[in-house]
Each structure stands twice: as C-alpha cells, then as structure tokens.
Amino acid sequence: MEAIILAAGYSTRANAFKMTLPLGRMTILEQTVSKFEGVCSRVIIVAGYQAEIIQEEVAKLSSKNDYSFQIQFVYNKEFQQGMFSSIQRGCKEVNAPDFFITPGDCPLVKKETVQLLAKQKGNVVIPSYHYKGGHPIRLSSEVRQKILKTNPGSNLRVVLGGYEKTYLNVEDPGILMDIDTIEDYQNAIKYDKAECSRYFLNKNES
C-alpha cells in the first residue's frame, strides 16, 4: 500500500508556510507522514508552491531513518490549477493496488485509524467521526485509473460520486482536523499536547 500526501497549496489563510510549522516534536508535514508507518511501503509527497522547502523537508525525513517506507518527492508544475491537479500528479506515481490520499495539513489522525482503514475492502473507504467523513481516504486502483482519465478541471468529489463508499466509524476527531488558519494551528497544538498526556497516562496505568 502507498500514500499520497498533498503539500502543494499556498497556505494563504494560515499567514505562514504551514507544512513546516512545528507540532510537538515534528513539523506538521512529518506528523502527517508518520501516521503511515507500518502500513505503507511508500509515501509520495506532492509539492507545488515553495516546492524547494518541501524538498528539503523530504530530504531531512529520508535521512533520519525513522521510517520503514520510501518517501518520494514529486513536483506538480500545474499546482496553480488546484488540488485535483496534485491528486492526478500523485496518482501517476502510485504502483500499489490500494492507496491513501490526504492533505498534508491533517496531522492529528491516529495511527490506529490508518491501520483500521488499511484492513477495509472497497473502492472508496472513508473514515467517519460522528457521521462526518474525514481523511485519509483509501482508494483502489480502479479509482486511480478514473482519476487519471478525468478532466484536470474536475475534482475528486465528482470522481468519487460514481462509486459506492464504505464509511468506517472511528473514535478519532483528528480525521476532521485540518490546519487552514493560525487559530486551527493553535488548536492543533493544544489537541496534540492533550493526546500526548493521555497516551502517557494510559501507558503508566497499564
């Protein structure tokens, strides 16, 4: 299994280049990348705006030897056309029969959620928290082919509209938490600290 992480946007609402902002002991991008450890053989990071910064971050992550998967940097020269162009660029690189797609600014998903998604069957598998769909989504090679054949001016919602969806209910509010604004970022820091505290508390009790 592989994963596509979309990191090509402008970050305009955050007033900062959000992918490399610190969150816990990692950057936002690395937090997102780290959730696929033990599940994926390769993580494809699609860059566009300020791609050289993402490329440097990928080089750092690759040199750390903290991950069992390959981390691949891909540049989308059409990134100004929007997110779907980056999805198509990433899909060109995918070799696995099933793969994940997630925005790079969704760093608060639990690893357990990704592991549960990996075990599900279906063309389109979407995590759901309180009946709201979130990220990452898991797609089949059939959907990948459809994405690649679709007009670049379209979007993923239109493509997925033609498929039956499998929703996986999870106790993970992180699937809904992306970081678009500075307020989102501040809330993410608080949530991450709370989750870390809960983790160590449970570990000490067990």
XYZ file of N, CA, C and O in Angstrom:
824
model
N 0.841 -1.193 0.000
C 0.000 0.000 0.000
C 0.882 1.251 0.000
O 1.994 1.228 0.542
N 0.365 2.316 -0.617
C 1.105 3.570 -0.694
C 0.210 4.727 -0.245
O -0.990 4.528 -0.032
N 0.795 5.889 -0.099
C 0.029 7.068 0.304
C 0.474 8.277 -0.500
O 1.660 8.430 -0.799
N -0.494 9.120 -0.836
C -0.221 10.416 -1.467
C -0.531 11.496 -0.440
O -1.638 11.540 0.110
N 0.454 12.346 -0.193
C 0.244 13.497 0.698
C 0.332 14.765 -0.136
O 1.321 15.005 -0.830
N -0.716 15.558 -0.065
C -0.820 16.774 -0.874
C -0.247 17.957 -0.107
O -0.772 18.347 0.938
N 0.850 18.518 -0.627
C 1.541 19.618 0.059
C 1.909 20.724 -0.926
O 2.990 21.298 -0.872
N 0.974 21.015 -1.852
C 1.290 21.953 -2.936
C 0.628 23.318 -2.790
O 0.863 24.199 -3.602
N -0.202 23.485 -1.754
C -1.006 24.707 -1.646
C -0.238 25.925 -1.183
O 0.916 25.847 -0.750
N -0.941 27.059 -1.220
C -0.321 28.357 -0.894
C -0.280 28.678 0.598
O 0.431 29.583 1.011
N -1.092 28.008 1.419
C -1.178 28.313 2.860
C -1.623 29.753 3.115
O -1.225 30.360 4.110
N -2.439 30.313 2.243
C -2.779 31.733 2.348
C -3.528 32.077 3.634
O -3.278 33.113 4.241
N -4.422 31.195 4.071
C -5.231 31.505 5.256
C -4.437 31.352 6.550
O -4.839 31.864 7.591
N -3.313 30.665 6.501
C -2.519 30.447 7.711
C -1.506 31.568 7.951
O -0.907 31.649 9.016
N -1.305 32.429 6.957
C -0.312 33.513 7.067
C 1.087 32.984 7.374
O 1.908 33.676 7.981
N 1.348 31.749 6.994
C 2.667 31.129 7.197
C 2.712 29.889 6.309
O 1.677 29.403 5.870
N 3.923 29.401 6.048
C 4.021 28.159 5.282
C 3.817 27.021 6.263
O 4.734 26.595 6.963
N 2.590 26.519 6.319
C 2.164 25.677 7.438
C 2.825 24.300 7.481
O 2.947 23.711 8.554
N 3.249 23.771 6.346
C 3.767 22.400 6.337
C 4.990 22.217 7.235
O 5.219 21.131 7.759
N 5.782 23.269 7.401
C 6.996 23.136 8.199
C 6.865 23.788 9.588
O 7.851 23.899 10.316
N 5.645 24.184 9.956
C 5.435 24.690 11.314
C 5.597 23.542 12.312
O 5.219 22.411 12.019
N 6.143 23.820 13.491
C 6.327 22.744 14.478
C 5.014 22.319 15.126
O 4.144 23.136 15.405
N 4.892 21.011 15.343
C 3.747 20.452 16.067
C 4.270 19.294 16.895
O 4.618 18.240 16.355
N 4.362 19.502 18.201
C 5.033 18.520 19.040
C 6.511 18.490 18.688
O 7.151 19.526 18.520
N 7.047 17.291 18.525
C 8.479 17.141 18.212
C 8.742 17.075 16.712
O 9.874 16.829 16.289
N 7.699 17.269 15.907
C 7.832 17.183 14.462
C 7.242 18.424 13.798
O 6.660 19.275 14.469
N 7.395 18.502 12.488
C 6.658 19.507 11.722
C 5.263 18.950 11.420
O 5.004 17.759 11.585
N 4.376 19.831 10.958
C 3.041 19.383 10.556
C 3.139 18.305 9.489
O 2.460 17.279 9.555
N 4.012 18.521 8.507
C 4.142 17.544 7.423
C 4.633 16.202 7.944
O 4.092 15.148 7.572
N 5.648 16.207 8.816
C 6.154 14.931 9.319
C 5.112 14.218 10.174
O 5.006 12.987 10.127
N 4.326 14.980 10.946
C 3.255 14.349 11.719
C 2.325 13.582 10.788
O 1.911 12.448 11.079
N 1.986 14.193 9.650
C 1.111 13.535 8.674
C 1.790 12.306 8.079
O 1.188 11.226 7.993
N 3.040 12.462 7.693
C 3.811 11.353 7.110
C 3.910 10.172 8.079
O 3.737 9.006 7.695
N 4.157 10.467 9.349
C 4.452 9.426 10.344
C 3.294 8.460 10.564
O 3.503 7.327 10.999
N 2.077 8.889 10.247
C 0.904 8.043 10.515
C 0.838 6.814 9.604
O 0.072 5.887 9.863
N 1.643 6.794 8.538
C 1.606 5.677 7.593
C 2.685 4.633 7.860
O 2.804 3.660 7.116
N 3.455 4.841 8.944
C 4.477 3.875 9.318
C 3.829 2.526 9.637
O 2.815 2.447 10.332
N 4.419 1.451 9.102
C 3.912 0.113 9.361
C 2.755 -0.302 8.471
O 2.297 -1.440 8.542
N 2.276 0.623 7.627
C 1.139 0.346 6.742
C 1.540 0.458 5.275
O 1.165 -0.371 4.449
N 2.319 1.482 4.958
C 2.666 1.767 3.557
C 4.123 1.429 3.247
O 4.986 1.504 4.120
N 4.364 1.089 1.991
C 5.736 0.848 1.530
C 6.346 2.123 0.945
O 7.569 2.225 0.820
N 5.473 3.081 0.602
C 5.969 4.332 0.024
C 4.978 5.443 0.302
O 3.763 5.255 0.258
N 5.509 6.632 0.608
C 4.702 7.840 0.781
C 5.158 8.854 -0.256
O 6.339 9.205 -0.325
N 4.218 9.294 -1.081
C 4.501 10.223 -2.174
C 4.028 11.609 -1.754
O 2.836 11.812 -1.501
N 4.946 12.558 -1.669
C 4.597 13.914 -1.246
C 4.600 14.826 -2.468
O 5.625 14.996 -3.126
N 3.430 15.372 -2.778
C 3.272 16.216 -3.962
C 3.401 17.675 -3.556
O 2.615 18.185 -2.754
N 4.399 18.349 -4.124
C 4.665 19.748 -3.800
C 4.339 20.644 -4.988
O 4.231 20.193 -6.125
N 4.196 21.931 -4.699
C 3.934 22.922 -5.749
C 4.497 24.257 -5.319
O 5.650 24.593 -5.597
N 3.712 25.020 -4.556
C 4.161 26.305 -4.028
C 5.309 26.078 -3.048
O 5.242 25.207 -2.190
N 6.380 26.843 -3.211
C 7.582 26.729 -2.370
C 8.048 25.269 -2.284
O 8.365 24.746 -1.205
N 8.099 24.639 -3.447
C 8.452 23.219 -3.519
C 9.829 22.924 -2.949
O 10.061 21.839 -2.398
N 10.746 23.894 -3.052
C 12.110 23.643 -2.557
C 12.112 23.420 -1.043
O 12.934 22.650 -0.518
N 11.186 24.074 -0.329
C 11.099 23.881 1.126
C 10.614 22.461 1.431
O 11.136 21.784 2.325
N 9.605 22.012 0.678
C 9.107 20.645 0.848
C 10.189 19.635 0.490
O 10.367 18.620 1.180
N 10.957 19.928 -0.554
C 12.027 19.015 -0.972
C 13.082 18.892 0.129
O 13.574 17.785 0.404
N 13.419 19.999 0.770
C 14.376 19.965 1.883
C 13.819 19.148 3.049
O 14.539 18.376 3.685
N 12.525 19.323 3.318
C 11.885 18.585 4.410
C 11.886 17.084 4.113
O 12.159 16.268 4.999
N 11.602 16.719 2.879
C 11.616 15.309 2.488
C 13.022 14.723 2.639
O 13.183 13.590 3.114
N 14.029 15.501 2.257
C 15.415 15.039 2.396
C 15.761 14.793 3.868
O 16.417 13.796 4.209
N 15.295 15.686 4.744
C 15.528 15.518 6.191
C 14.851 14.252 6.700
O 15.443 13.467 7.458
N 13.605 14.054 6.293
C 12.854 12.886 6.757
C 13.504 11.594 6.266
O 13.598 10.613 7.004
N 13.959 11.601 5.029
C 14.584 10.403 4.450
C 15.899 10.066 5.129
O 16.268 8.897 5.254
N 16.622 11.097 5.569
C 17.934 10.874 6.191
C 17.833 10.429 7.653
O 18.797 9.935 8.227
N 16.664 10.592 8.263
C 16.502 10.259 9.683
C 16.440 8.754 9.945
O 16.676 8.305 11.062
N 16.082 7.991 8.921
C 15.948 6.533 9.057
C 14.940 6.117 10.132
O 15.080 5.068 10.757
N 13.938 6.979 10.357
C 12.900 6.669 11.335
C 11.751 5.871 10.731
O 10.908 5.356 11.465
N 11.734 5.788 9.405
C 10.583 5.191 8.739
C 11.001 4.017 7.860
O 12.052 4.037 7.227
N 10.131 3.013 7.820
C 10.428 1.820 7.030
C 10.052 2.001 5.566
O 10.443 1.200 4.725
N 9.263 3.034 5.254
C 8.825 3.247 3.875
C 9.722 4.246 3.146
O 10.445 5.035 3.766
N 9.630 4.208 1.826
C 10.321 5.187 0.990
C 9.503 6.478 0.982
O 8.274 6.439 0.905
N 10.172 7.610 1.050
C 9.495 8.901 0.948
C 9.923 9.544 -0.364
O 11.113 9.789 -0.591
N 8.967 9.788 -1.231
C 9.256 10.302 -2.572
C 8.720 11.727 -2.737
O 7.544 11.996 -2.472
N 9.574 12.613 -3.187
C 9.183 13.989 -3.503
C 8.758 14.063 -4.965
O 9.452 13.559 -5.851
N 7.606 14.687 -5.221
C 7.107 14.868 -6.579
C 6.662 16.323 -6.741
O 5.990 16.870 -5.861
N 7.063 16.933 -7.843
C 6.674 18.330 -8.095
C 5.517 18.383 -9.088
O 5.568 17.751 -10.151
N 4.475 19.113 -8.719
C 3.351 19.338 -9.620
C 3.477 20.729 -10.233
O 3.172 21.731 -9.585
N 3.915 20.794 -11.468
C 4.108 22.105 -12.111
C 2.783 22.795 -12.416
O 2.755 23.985 -12.706
N 1.680 22.045 -12.328
C 0.354 22.612 -12.589
C -0.381 22.933 -11.290
O -1.608 23.048 -11.283
N 0.333 23.083 -10.177
C -0.326 23.217 -8.870
C -1.283 24.404 -8.781
O -2.240 24.399 -8.001
N -1.045 25.430 -9.606
C -1.926 26.609 -9.585
C -3.335 26.272 -10.061
O -4.275 27.028 -9.808
N -3.503 25.143 -10.733
C -4.831 24.725 -11.192
C -5.690 24.165 -10.070
O -6.892 23.967 -10.243
N -5.093 23.914 -8.918
C -5.861 23.434 -7.777
C -5.475 22.041 -7.322
O -4.610 21.373 -7.903
N -6.157 21.594 -6.260
C -5.791 20.350 -5.584
C -5.918 19.120 -6.484
O -5.122 18.183 -6.384
N -6.912 19.101 -7.370
C -7.117 17.913 -8.193
C -5.921 17.646 -9.101
O -5.582 16.498 -9.364
N -5.273 18.702 -9.548
C -4.074 18.516 -10.380
C -2.969 17.833 -9.580
O -2.206 17.020 -10.118
N -2.884 18.128 -8.285
C -1.888 17.475 -7.435
C -2.266 16.023 -7.165
O -1.390 15.143 -7.085
N -3.560 15.763 -7.032
C -4.024 14.380 -6.868
C -3.657 13.561 -8.108
O -3.137 12.445 -8.000
N -3.898 14.137 -9.289
C -3.558 13.435 -10.527
C -2.054 13.204 -10.641
O -1.612 12.128 -11.057
N -1.274 14.207 -10.239
C 0.194 14.072 -10.295
C 0.657 12.945 -9.373
O 1.515 12.136 -9.746
N 0.095 12.886 -8.190
C 0.461 11.822 -7.263
C 0.042 10.457 -7.763
O 0.786 9.475 -7.630
N -1.156 10.381 -8.360
C -1.673 9.100 -8.861
C -0.804 8.528 -9.978
O -0.751 7.309 -10.160
N -0.121 9.398 -10.715
C 0.784 8.917 -11.765
C 1.924 8.084 -11.194
O 2.511 7.250 -11.879
N 2.255 8.330 -9.936
C 3.391 7.650 -9.308
C 2.992 6.369 -8.580
O 3.855 5.558 -8.239
N 1.708 6.204 -8.309
C 1.249 5.071 -7.490
C 1.382 3.748 -8.252
O 0.961 3.644 -9.399
N 1.951 2.743 -7.596
C 2.073 1.406 -8.168
C 1.231 0.377 -7.418
O 0.906 -0.682 -7.955
N 0.893 0.673 -6.168
C 0.180 -0.284 -5.318
C -1.289 -0.413 -5.737
O -1.870 0.518 -6.297
N -1.918 -1.560 -5.453
C -3.322 -1.747 -5.799
C -4.270 -0.878 -4.974
O -5.384 -0.582 -5.411
N -3.856 -0.495 -3.794
C -4.659 0.392 -2.941
C -3.757 1.491 -2.393
O -2.567 1.267 -2.148
N -4.334 2.660 -2.171
C -3.519 3.775 -1.694
C -4.373 4.770 -0.916
O -5.603 4.803 -1.041
N -3.690 5.555 -0.106
C -4.333 6.620 0.662
C -4.102 7.965 -0.021
O -3.080 8.165 -0.684
N -5.040 8.879 0.192
C -4.831 10.287 -0.154
C -5.187 11.120 1.066
O -6.234 10.901 1.695
N -4.326 12.075 1.395
C -4.635 13.000 2.479
C -3.941 14.330 2.234
O -2.838 14.370 1.681
N -4.556 15.438 2.626
C -3.840 16.710 2.616
C -2.715 16.671 3.647
O -2.830 16.008 4.684
N -1.655 17.389 3.382
C -0.530 17.420 4.308
C -0.822 18.125 5.613
O -0.083 17.975 6.587
N -1.927 18.893 5.636
C -2.249 19.649 6.851
C -3.295 18.937 7.703
O -4.067 19.570 8.411
N -3.302 17.598 7.650
C -4.174 16.779 8.516
C -3.298 15.891 9.399
O -3.250 14.671 9.212
N -2.566 16.502 10.347
C -1.532 15.763 11.080
C -2.015 15.049 12.341
O -1.232 14.383 13.004
N -3.291 15.197 12.698
C -3.748 14.735 14.007
C -4.485 13.402 13.975
O -5.024 12.948 14.977
N -4.508 12.771 12.818
C -5.113 11.445 12.692
C -4.312 10.432 13.507
O -3.077 10.486 13.541
N -4.990 9.507 14.147
C -4.304 8.472 14.914
C -3.773 7.384 13.981
O -4.416 7.047 12.983
N -2.626 6.837 14.334
C -2.066 5.724 13.550
C -3.040 4.553 13.505
O -3.139 3.853 12.499
N -3.754 4.346 14.615
C -4.699 3.229 14.681
C -5.791 3.371 13.624
O -6.276 2.365 13.082
N -6.174 4.610 13.334
C -7.194 4.848 12.312
C -6.690 4.420 10.942
O -7.408 3.770 10.174
N -5.451 4.783 10.631
C -4.852 4.391 9.346
C -4.761 2.872 9.257
O -5.054 2.272 8.208
N -4.408 2.223 10.359
C -4.308 0.760 10.373
C -5.665 0.100 10.136
O -5.773 -0.896 9.416
N -6.717 0.671 10.715
C -8.072 0.150 10.508
C -8.523 0.340 9.060
O -9.129 -0.559 8.468
N -8.233 1.497 8.505
C -8.587 1.769 7.107
C -7.896 0.794 6.161
O -8.471 0.356 5.165
N -6.661 0.453 6.489
C -5.880 -0.449 5.633
C -6.496 -1.845 5.554
O -6.294 -2.564 4.576
N -7.270 -2.218 6.569
C -7.863 -3.561 6.613
C -9.218 -3.634 5.904
O -9.754 -4.723 5.696
N -9.789 -2.470 5.573
C -11.114 -2.442 4.951
C -11.038 -2.748 3.462
O -10.029 -2.480 2.812
N -12.135 -3.274 2.930
C -12.218 -3.536 1.497
C -13.201 -2.553 0.866
O -14.130 -2.095 1.517
N -12.964 -2.227 -0.409
C -13.855 -1.317 -1.120
C -13.070 -0.367 -2.003
O -11.883 -0.125 -1.766
N -13.734 0.159 -3.010
C -13.076 1.121 -3.907
C -12.794 2.451 -3.219
O -11.792 3.103 -3.499
N -13.715 2.843 -2.351
C -13.586 4.127 -1.641
C -13.896 3.888 -0.171
O -15.024 3.555 0.193
N -12.893 4.037 0.686
C -13.077 3.852 2.132
C -12.761 5.184 2.823
O -11.675 5.737 2.642
N -13.731 5.659 3.599
C -13.618 6.989 4.215
C -13.804 6.859 5.723
O -14.800 6.285 6.181
N -12.880 7.406 6.529
C -13.090 7.394 7.976
C -14.177 8.384 8.364
O -14.326 9.437 7.745
N -14.950 8.037 9.380
C -16.075 8.881 9.791
C -16.064 9.055 11.305
O -15.886 8.081 12.049
N -16.230 10.292 11.754
C -16.323 10.591 13.189
C -17.624 11.346 13.409
O -17.829 12.429 12.841
N -18.510 10.749 14.208
C -19.837 11.338 14.431
C -20.544 11.634 13.106
O -21.126 12.697 12.922
N -20.429 10.680 12.189
C -21.118 10.721 10.880
C -20.621 11.834 9.966
O -21.327 12.262 9.065
N -19.402 12.269 10.183
C -18.758 13.216 9.266
C -17.510 12.566 8.687
O -16.664 12.075 9.431
N -17.408 12.562 7.352
C -16.257 11.955 6.702
C -15.022 12.827 6.787
O -15.115 14.058 6.773
N -13.855 12.177 6.903
C -12.605 12.926 7.017
C -11.487 12.294 6.199
O -11.723 11.648 5.190
N -10.261 12.470 6.664
C -9.055 11.967 5.991
C -8.233 11.118 6.956
O -8.339 11.292 8.159
N -7.406 10.226 6.377
C -7.166 9.979 4.946
C -8.248 9.084 4.345
O -8.914 8.351 5.087
N -8.413 9.155 3.037
C -9.306 8.230 2.363
C -8.465 7.169 1.658
O -7.326 7.428 1.268
N -9.056 5.981 1.554
C -8.355 4.874 0.898
C -9.056 4.560 -0.413
O -10.289 4.410 -0.442
N -8.294 4.461 -1.483
C -8.859 4.258 -2.817
C -8.215 3.050 -3.501
O -7.084 2.679 -3.190
N -8.938 2.480 -4.461
C -8.452 1.323 -5.209
C -7.791 1.755 -6.514
O -7.905 2.909 -6.943
N -7.135 0.808 -7.168
C -6.505 1.097 -8.457
C -7.545 1.462 -9.514
O -7.258 2.229 -10.439
N -8.759 0.927 -9.374
C -9.838 1.285 -10.307
C -10.143 2.783 -10.214
O -10.309 3.463 -11.232
N -10.213 3.288 -8.990
C -10.467 4.721 -8.794
C -9.282 5.541 -9.303
O -9.458 6.612 -9.895
N -8.088 5.028 -9.087
C -6.884 5.717 -9.583
C -6.967 5.924 -11.093
O -6.678 7.024 -11.599
N -7.342 4.877 -11.812
C -7.453 4.993 -13.270
C -8.498 6.031 -13.664
O -8.305 6.795 -14.614
N -9.604 6.058 -12.925
C -10.660 7.039 -13.200
C -10.159 8.467 -12.955
O -10.441 9.383 -13.734
N -9.390 8.643 -11.883
C -8.820 9.962 -11.576
C -7.933 10.433 -12.719
O -8.016 11.586 -13.158
N -7.084 9.532 -13.209
C -6.134 9.894 -14.256
C -6.822 10.207 -15.584
O -6.302 10.999 -16.383
N -7.987 9.611 -15.812
C -8.708 9.840 -17.068
C -9.650 11.040 -17.010
O -10.211 11.439 -18.027
N -9.831 11.607 -15.821
C -10.785 12.702 -15.632
C -10.175 14.038 -16.043
O -8.970 14.262 -15.883
N -11.010 14.922 -16.551
C -10.563 16.269 -16.923
C -9.890 16.954 -15.734
O -10.452 16.960 -14.632
N -8.706 17.556 -15.922
C -8.000 18.214 -14.816
C -8.808 19.334 -14.157
O -8.541 19.700 -13.015
N -9.803 19.862 -14.867
C -10.627 20.918 -14.288
C -11.694 20.408 -13.355
O -12.433 21.197 -12.750
N -11.798 19.086 -13.197
C -12.796 18.485 -12.325
C -12.290 18.463 -10.879
O -11.361 19.190 -10.520
N -12.884 17.624 -10.041
C -12.399 17.485 -8.667
C -12.662 16.072 -8.166
O -13.386 15.294 -8.799
N -12.071 15.753 -7.026
C -12.156 14.386 -6.506
C -13.588 14.024 -6.124
O -14.011 12.877 -6.291
N -14.346 14.983 -5.624
C -15.732 14.715 -5.222
C -16.548 14.181 -6.403
O -17.343 13.247 -6.257
N -16.340 14.782 -7.576
C -17.052 14.336 -8.777
C -16.662 12.900 -9.128
O -17.516 12.067 -9.433
N -15.373 12.602 -9.080
C -14.893 11.251 -9.406
C -15.491 10.224 -8.439
O -16.009 9.180 -8.856
N -15.435 10.524 -7.157
C -15.901 9.564 -6.150
C -17.414 9.417 -6.160
O -17.948 8.428 -5.634
N -18.105 10.383 -6.750
C -19.564 10.324 -6.829
C -20.065 9.119 -7.603
O -21.219 8.697 -7.426
N -19.229 8.540 -8.441
C -19.620 7.385 -9.230
C -19.365 6.050 -8.547
O -19.579 4.995 -9.154
N -18.910 6.077 -7.289
C -18.562 4.839 -6.588
C -19.343 4.690 -5.286
O -19.661 5.680 -4.619
N -19.598 3.433 -4.943
C -20.165 3.154 -3.620
C -19.078 3.394 -2.577
O -17.929 2.987 -2.762
N -19.455 4.039 -1.492
C -18.473 4.399 -0.458
C -18.667 3.545 0.788
O -19.791 3.275 1.198
N -17.559 3.141 1.362
C -17.563 2.435 2.639
C -17.093 3.407 3.715
O -15.977 3.927 3.639
N -17.965 3.673 4.687
C -17.598 4.572 5.781
C -17.193 3.751 7.001
O -17.906 2.840 7.416
N -16.043 4.089 7.551
C -15.531 3.407 8.733
C -15.649 4.355 9.924
O -14.962 5.385 9.978
N -16.534 4.014 10.860
C -16.714 4.863 12.037
C -15.549 4.667 13.007
O -15.252 3.539 13.398
N -14.899 5.769 13.368
C -13.740 5.713 14.268
C -13.887 6.749 15.379
O -14.541 7.781 15.198
N -13.302 6.438 16.527
C -13.276 7.399 17.645
C -12.014 8.244 17.519
O -11.076 8.114 18.295
N -12.010 9.073 16.502
C -10.811 9.850 16.185
C -11.203 11.202 15.580
O -11.343 11.328 14.365
N -11.375 12.231 16.428
C -11.714 13.552 15.896
C -10.630 14.133 15.001
O -10.873 15.046 14.220
N -9.419 13.555 15.074
C -8.306 14.045 14.260
C -8.554 13.920 12.766
O -7.956 14.658 11.973
N -9.460 13.027 12.356
C -9.730 12.858 10.919
C -10.411 14.086 10.325
O -10.406 14.283 9.110
N -11.002 14.915 11.201
C -11.726 16.109 10.738
C -10.917 17.394 10.918
O -11.357 18.462 10.501
N -9.744 17.294 11.534
C -8.999 18.490 11.947
C -7.869 18.806 10.973
O -6.792 18.221 11.043
N -8.138 19.732 10.057
C -7.058 20.225 9.200
C -6.616 21.592 9.712
O -7.254 22.183 10.583
N -5.527 22.078 9.177
C -4.944 23.333 9.666
C -4.942 24.350 8.534
O -4.050 24.355 7.688
N -5.980 25.180 8.528
C -6.104 26.209 7.490
C -5.724 27.592 7.994
O -5.273 28.438 7.227
N -5.930 27.836 9.284
C -5.711 29.164 9.854
C -4.781 29.076 11.061
O -4.519 27.982 11.577
N -4.315 30.223 11.521
C -3.484 30.257 12.728
C -4.267 29.744 13.933
O -3.719 29.051 14.796
N -5.559 30.034 13.982
C -6.403 29.521 15.070
C -6.458 27.992 15.040
O -6.361 27.332 16.076
N -6.586 27.429 13.825
C -6.542 25.970 13.675
C -5.220 25.417 14.192
O -5.182 24.364 14.852
N -4.135 26.115 13.891
C -2.802 25.682 14.313
C -2.681 25.690 15.840
O -2.191 24.726 16.442
N -3.171 26.744 16.452
C -3.129 26.839 17.914
C -3.963 25.736 18.560
O -3.561 25.131 19.561
N -5.119 25.462 17.969
C -5.966 24.383 18.479
C -5.293 23.023 18.291
O -5.424 22.131 19.141
N -4.568 22.870 17.190
C -3.857 21.617 16.924
C -2.769 21.375 17.965
O -2.576 20.236 18.420
N -2.070 22.434 18.352
C -1.025 22.311 19.378
C -1.642 21.838 20.697
O -1.118 20.935 21.361
N -2.776 22.437 21.078
C -3.462 22.052 22.321
C -3.928 20.599 22.259
O -3.771 19.834 23.207
N -4.503 20.222 21.122
C -5.017 18.857 20.958
C -3.876 17.853 21.019
O -3.988 16.800 21.672
N -2.765 18.159 20.352
C -1.616 17.265 20.337
C -1.045 17.074 21.739
O -0.723 15.952 22.135
N -0.944 18.152 22.498
C -0.448 18.060 23.877
C -1.376 17.212 24.739
O -0.922 16.385 25.539
N -2.689 17.400 24.559
C -3.667 16.633 25.328
C -3.585 15.151 24.990
O -3.655 14.285 25.872
N -3.421 14.822 23.700
C -3.319 13.432 23.275
C -2.051 12.779 23.815
O -2.063 11.616 24.226
N -0.955 13.532 23.818
C 0.309 13.009 24.360
C 0.181 12.723 25.848
O 0.624 11.680 26.339
N -0.455 13.642 26.567
C -0.655 13.462 28.015
C -1.523 12.238 28.280
O -1.238 11.440 29.182
N -2.579 12.056 27.480
C -3.480 10.916 27.640
C -2.745 9.608 27.349
O -2.930 8.612 28.048
N -1.887 9.636 26.343
C -1.127 8.441 25.970
C -0.220 7.992 27.112
O -0.202 6.817 27.490
N 0.534 8.939 27.673
C 1.478 8.572 28.751
C 0.743 8.192 30.028
O 1.199 7.335 30.787
N -0.426 8.800 30.258
C -1.224 8.437 31.430
C -1.707 7.006 31.310
O -1.585 6.206 32.257
N -2.226 6.631 30.138
C -2.695 5.271 29.911
C -1.556 4.261 29.976
O -1.716 3.153 30.468
N -0.382 4.681 29.471
C 0.775 3.798 29.476
C 1.233 3.501 30.895
O 1.595 2.368 31.227
N 1.200 4.509 31.756
C 1.634 4.339 33.138
C 0.643 3.512 33.946
O 1.004 2.818 34.896
N -0.638 3.577 33.542
C -1.669 2.826 34.255
C -1.692 1.347 33.877
O -2.122 0.511 34.640
N -1.218 1.051 32.662
C -1.287 -0.345 32.166
C -0.094 -1.174 32.636
O 0.836 -0.700 33.214
